[in-house]
Amino acid sequence: MDRNEAVLRELNLYPLWQRRGAPAPIESAAAAFHSVSSVPLGKPSGQPVEPSKAASPVAGDSVAGEQRAVVVPMGVADKSREQLIGELDWPQLKAMVRDCTACRLRAGCTQTVFGVGDEQAEWLFVGEGPGADEDAQGEPFVGQAGKLLDNMLLAIKLRRGKNVYIANIVKCRPPNNRAPERDEIATCLPYLQRQIALIKPKLIVALGKTAATALLGHDAALGSLRGRLHDFSGIPLIITYHPAYLLRSPMEKAKAWQDLCLAADAMQKVQE
Ligand code: URA
């Protein structure tokens, strides 16, 4: 069995389904993109996500590669926490996330999980929040769902860390694997927004409803959001199922494959 076949088998997509008379899946996804795309690429139209009003006093600084905490004065000038976060560089942002206690989640987790990958990646994949494995290892998507995500990446010829960045909506593991709550998301979202501003990805893939809702700024059934391009601050956004959901509902992997093809096609278009 060659590697491609192994990946497709993992995704429950082997032998590859193909519509009669239709081109290969990536091309048919391209056709779908042309017919259903509601947002022209590169043109912002998404609603800004409501920023958090919560304050966190700590940001970071980097000296010769070493991270040390520095105190960001609260209430200084008129700068909101979001504005302060919006000015941080990578080492400062990492330190601020590492030391963050701005919401209740930090008290119940082992460590924050910042994100991983190429900091100049064209591709950004966004999940919900760390689970037990991620909490233990400090890296997103390292458990079973992460293995499936790695295979999903391979299916479109991507590899973790190579032109790919992976992050979550919240950086701390919610207790008992519950979904993060609205205020927790609002408090943590400025970190992801800053990560996005620093990475400048060409395409974002939201994995699951929590990521979709947080990035879109409104709630809708995931099934109704799939299959077309959305927009996050001018960056094309594709919404697909969360790998953990796909592990529980393997029949949906075919739809996730369509979404990945749509994403690959959209990426090709923005690269042109
Ligand atoms: N699920 C997520 O949403 N993120 C992770 O990092 C792991 C599992």
Coordinates of C-alpha atoms and ligand atoms in Angstrom, one line a residue:
M1 CA 0.0 0.0 0.0
D2 CA 1.5 3.3 -0.9
R3 CA 1.4 6.4 1.3
N4 CA -1.5 8.1 -0.6
E5 CA -3.6 5.0 -0.4
A6 CA -2.8 4.7 3.3
V7 CA -3.9 8.3 3.9
L8 CA -7.1 7.8 1.9
R9 CA -7.9 4.6 3.8
E10 CA -7.4 6.4 7.1
L11 CA -9.9 9.0 5.9
N12 CA -12.3 6.2 4.8
L13 CA -12.0 7.5 1.3
Y14 CA -10.4 4.5 -0.4
P15 CA -11.2 3.5 -3.1
L16 CA -11.6 7.1 -4.0
W17 CA -15.2 8.1 -4.7
Q18 CA -15.6 10.0 -8.0
R19 CA -18.7 11.3 -9.7
R20 CA -19.2 9.8 -13.1
G21 CA -17.9 12.1 -15.8
A22 CA -16.5 14.4 -13.2
P23 CA -12.9 15.5 -12.8
A24 CA -10.8 14.4 -9.9
P25 CA -12.0 15.6 -6.5
I26 CA -9.7 18.6 -6.3
E27 CA -11.0 19.9 -9.6
S28 CA -14.6 19.1 -8.8
A29 CA -14.1 21.0 -5.6
A30 CA -12.9 23.9 -7.7
A31 CA -16.2 23.8 -9.6
A32 CA -18.0 23.9 -6.3
F33 CA -15.9 26.8 -5.3
H34 CA -16.9 28.8 -8.4
S35 CA -20.6 28.1 -8.0
V36 CA -21.0 28.5 -4.3
S37 CA -18.3 31.0 -3.2
S38 CA -20.2 33.9 -1.6
V39 CA -17.2 36.1 -0.8
P40 CA -14.6 37.3 -3.2
L41 CA -11.1 36.3 -2.1
G42 CA -9.2 39.0 -0.2
K43 CA -12.2 41.2 0.3
P44 CA -13.1 41.6 4.0
S45 CA -16.8 41.1 4.8
G46 CA -16.8 39.2 8.0
Q47 CA -18.2 40.7 11.1
P48 CA -15.5 41.7 13.6
V49 CA -15.5 39.4 16.6
E50 CA -16.6 41.0 19.8
P51 CA -13.4 41.6 21.7
S52 CA -13.1 40.8 25.4
K53 CA -13.2 43.5 28.0
A54 CA -11.2 41.4 30.5
A55 CA -7.8 42.6 31.4
S56 CA -4.6 40.7 31.9
P57 CA -1.6 42.4 33.4
V58 CA 1.3 40.4 32.0
A59 CA 3.0 40.4 28.7
G60 CA 6.4 39.1 27.8
D61 CA 9.7 40.3 26.4
S62 CA 12.5 38.4 24.9
V63 CA 16.1 38.9 25.6
A64 CA 18.6 36.8 23.5
G65 CA 16.0 34.1 23.0
E66 CA 15.0 33.9 26.6
Q67 CA 11.5 34.8 27.6
R68 CA 10.9 36.9 30.6
A69 CA 7.6 38.3 31.9
V70 CA 7.2 42.0 31.8
V71 CA 4.3 43.9 33.3
V72 CA 2.0 45.7 30.9
P73 CA 0.6 48.6 32.9
M74 CA -3.1 48.4 33.2
G75 CA -5.2 51.4 32.3
V76 CA -2.3 53.1 30.8
A77 CA -3.3 55.7 28.3
D78 CA -6.5 54.5 26.7
K79 CA -5.2 51.2 25.5
S80 CA -7.4 48.2 25.9
R81 CA -6.1 44.8 26.5
E82 CA -6.9 44.0 22.9
Q83 CA -4.9 46.9 21.7
L84 CA -1.9 45.9 23.8
I85 CA -2.1 42.3 22.6
G86 CA -2.4 43.7 19.0
E87 CA 1.1 45.3 19.4
L88 CA 3.0 42.3 20.7
D89 CA 5.7 40.5 18.8
W90 CA 6.0 36.7 18.8
P91 CA 8.1 36.4 22.0
Q92 CA 6.0 38.9 23.9
L93 CA 2.8 37.1 22.7
K94 CA 4.1 33.7 23.7
A95 CA 5.1 35.0 27.1
M96 CA 1.8 36.7 27.7
V97 CA -0.1 33.5 26.8
R98 CA 2.2 31.4 28.9
D99 CA 1.5 33.6 31.9
C100 CA -2.1 34.3 31.2
T101 CA -4.6 34.0 34.1
A102 CA -7.3 36.1 32.5
C103 CA -10.0 33.5 32.7
R104 CA -10.9 30.6 34.9
L105 CA -9.5 28.0 32.5
R106 CA -5.9 28.5 33.5
A107 CA -6.5 27.3 37.1
G108 CA -7.7 23.9 35.8
C109 CA -5.0 23.1 33.2
T110 CA -1.4 22.0 33.3
Q111 CA 0.0 24.6 30.9
T112 CA -1.2 26.9 28.1
V113 CA -1.0 25.5 24.6
F114 CA 0.1 28.4 22.3
G115 CA 0.2 26.9 18.8
V116 CA 2.7 25.2 16.6
G117 CA 4.1 25.4 13.2
D118 CA 5.6 27.7 10.6
E119 CA 5.1 31.3 11.8
Q120 CA 5.0 32.4 8.2
A121 CA 2.6 29.7 7.1
E122 CA 0.1 30.2 4.3
W123 CA -2.2 27.7 5.9
L124 CA -3.7 28.1 9.4
F125 CA -5.8 25.4 11.0
V126 CA -7.8 26.4 14.0
G127 CA -9.3 24.0 16.5
E128 CA -11.3 24.4 19.7
G129 CA -9.0 24.0 22.6
P130 CA -6.4 21.6 24.1
G131 CA -7.5 18.2 25.3
A132 CA -5.8 16.0 27.8
D133 CA -2.9 15.0 25.5
E134 CA -2.3 18.6 24.4
D135 CA -2.5 19.8 28.0
A136 CA 0.2 17.3 28.9
Q137 CA 2.5 18.0 25.9
G138 CA 1.9 21.7 25.3
E139 CA 1.2 21.2 21.6
P140 CA -2.1 21.4 19.7
F141 CA -3.6 18.2 18.2
V142 CA -1.2 15.6 19.4
G143 CA -3.8 13.0 20.5
Q144 CA -6.0 10.8 18.3
A145 CA -7.8 13.8 16.7
G146 CA -4.3 15.2 16.0
K147 CA -3.3 12.0 14.2
L148 CA -6.4 12.3 12.0
L149 CA -5.6 16.0 11.4
D150 CA -2.1 15.0 10.3
N151 CA -3.6 12.6 7.8
M152 CA -6.0 15.2 6.6
L153 CA -3.1 17.5 6.0
L154 CA -1.2 14.7 4.2
A155 CA -4.2 14.1 2.0
I156 CA -3.8 17.6 0.6
K157 CA 0.0 17.3 0.6
L158 CA 0.6 19.3 3.7
R159 CA 2.6 18.5 6.7
R160 CA 2.5 19.9 10.2
G161 CA 5.0 22.7 10.6
K162 CA 5.7 23.0 6.9
N163 CA 3.8 26.0 5.6
V164 CA 1.2 25.1 8.2
Y165 CA 0.4 26.6 11.5
I166 CA -2.0 24.9 14.0
A167 CA -3.7 26.8 16.8
N168 CA -6.8 26.7 19.0
I169 CA -9.5 29.2 19.9
V170 CA -8.6 28.8 23.6
K171 CA -5.2 28.1 24.9
C172 CA -6.1 26.3 28.1
R173 CA -7.8 22.9 28.4
P174 CA -11.4 23.3 29.5
P175 CA -12.2 20.9 32.4
N176 CA -13.6 17.5 31.5
N177 CA -13.2 18.3 27.8
R178 CA -16.2 20.5 27.9
A179 CA -16.5 23.2 25.2
P180 CA -15.1 26.6 26.1
E181 CA -17.7 29.0 27.3
R182 CA -18.5 32.3 25.6
D183 CA -16.6 34.5 28.0
E184 CA -13.5 32.2 27.9
I185 CA -13.5 32.4 24.1
A186 CA -13.9 36.2 24.2
T187 CA -11.0 36.5 26.6
C188 CA -8.7 34.3 24.7
L189 CA -9.6 35.3 21.1
P190 CA -7.3 38.4 21.0
Y191 CA -4.3 36.0 21.2
L192 CA -5.4 34.1 18.2
Q193 CA -6.2 37.4 16.4
R194 CA -2.6 38.5 17.1
Q195 CA -1.3 35.1 15.9
I196 CA -3.2 35.6 12.7
A197 CA -2.0 39.1 12.3
L198 CA 1.6 37.9 12.7
I199 CA 1.4 34.8 10.6
K200 CA -0.6 36.5 7.8
P201 CA -1.9 33.2 6.5
K202 CA -3.5 33.1 3.0
L203 CA -6.2 30.7 4.2
I204 CA -7.7 29.7 7.5
V205 CA -9.5 26.3 8.1
A206 CA -11.8 26.3 11.1
L207 CA -12.1 22.8 12.5
G208 CA -15.5 22.4 14.1
K209 CA -18.3 24.6 15.4
T210 CA -16.4 26.3 18.2
A211 CA -13.7 27.6 15.9
A212 CA -16.3 28.5 13.2
T213 CA -18.5 30.4 15.6
A214 CA -15.6 32.3 17.2
L215 CA -14.1 33.3 13.9
L216 CA -17.3 34.2 12.2
G217 CA -18.7 36.0 15.2
H218 CA -22.1 34.3 14.8
D219 CA -23.6 31.0 15.5
A220 CA -24.9 28.6 12.8
A221 CA -25.1 24.9 12.2
L222 CA -21.8 23.7 10.9
G223 CA -23.4 21.8 8.1
S224 CA -24.8 25.1 6.8
L225 CA -21.4 26.8 6.9
R226 CA -19.5 24.1 4.9
G227 CA -18.9 24.1 1.2
R228 CA -18.3 27.8 0.7
L229 CA -15.7 30.5 1.4
H230 CA -16.2 32.8 4.4
D231 CA -14.0 35.7 5.4
F232 CA -12.0 36.5 8.5
S233 CA -10.6 40.0 8.3
G234 CA -9.9 39.7 4.6
I235 CA -8.6 36.1 4.8
P236 CA -10.5 33.4 3.1
L237 CA -12.0 31.0 5.7
I238 CA -13.1 27.4 5.2
I239 CA -15.2 25.6 7.7
T240 CA -15.1 21.9 8.2
Y241 CA -15.7 19.2 10.8
H242 CA -13.5 18.8 13.8
P243 CA -11.3 15.7 13.6
A244 CA -12.6 14.5 16.9
Y245 CA -16.1 14.6 15.5
L246 CA -14.9 12.7 12.4
L247 CA -13.5 10.0 14.6
R248 CA -16.9 9.6 16.1
S249 CA -18.8 9.9 12.8
P250 CA -16.5 8.4 10.2
M251 CA -19.2 8.6 7.5
E252 CA -18.7 12.4 7.5
K253 CA -15.1 12.1 6.4
A254 CA -16.2 12.3 2.8
K255 CA -17.6 15.7 3.5
A256 CA -14.4 16.8 5.2
W257 CA -12.5 15.6 2.2
Q258 CA -14.7 17.8 0.0
D259 CA -13.9 20.7 2.3
L260 CA -10.2 20.1 2.1
C261 CA -10.4 20.0 -1.7
L262 CA -12.3 23.3 -1.6
A263 CA -9.5 24.7 0.7
A264 CA -6.8 23.4 -1.6
D265 CA -8.5 25.0 -4.6
A266 CA -9.0 28.3 -2.7
M267 CA -5.4 28.3 -1.8
Q268 CA -4.4 27.8 -5.4
K269 CA -6.5 30.8 -6.3
V270 CA -5.0 33.1 -3.7
Q271 CA -1.5 32.1 -4.7
E272 CA -2.1 33.0 -8.4
Ligands
URA1 N1 -9.0 19.4 19.8 C1 -8.8 20.7 19.6 O1 -9.7 21.4 19.2 N2 -7.6 21.1 19.7 C2 -6.6 20.4 20.1 O2 -5.5 20.9 20.1 C3 -6.8 19.0 20.3 C4 -8.0 18.5 20.2

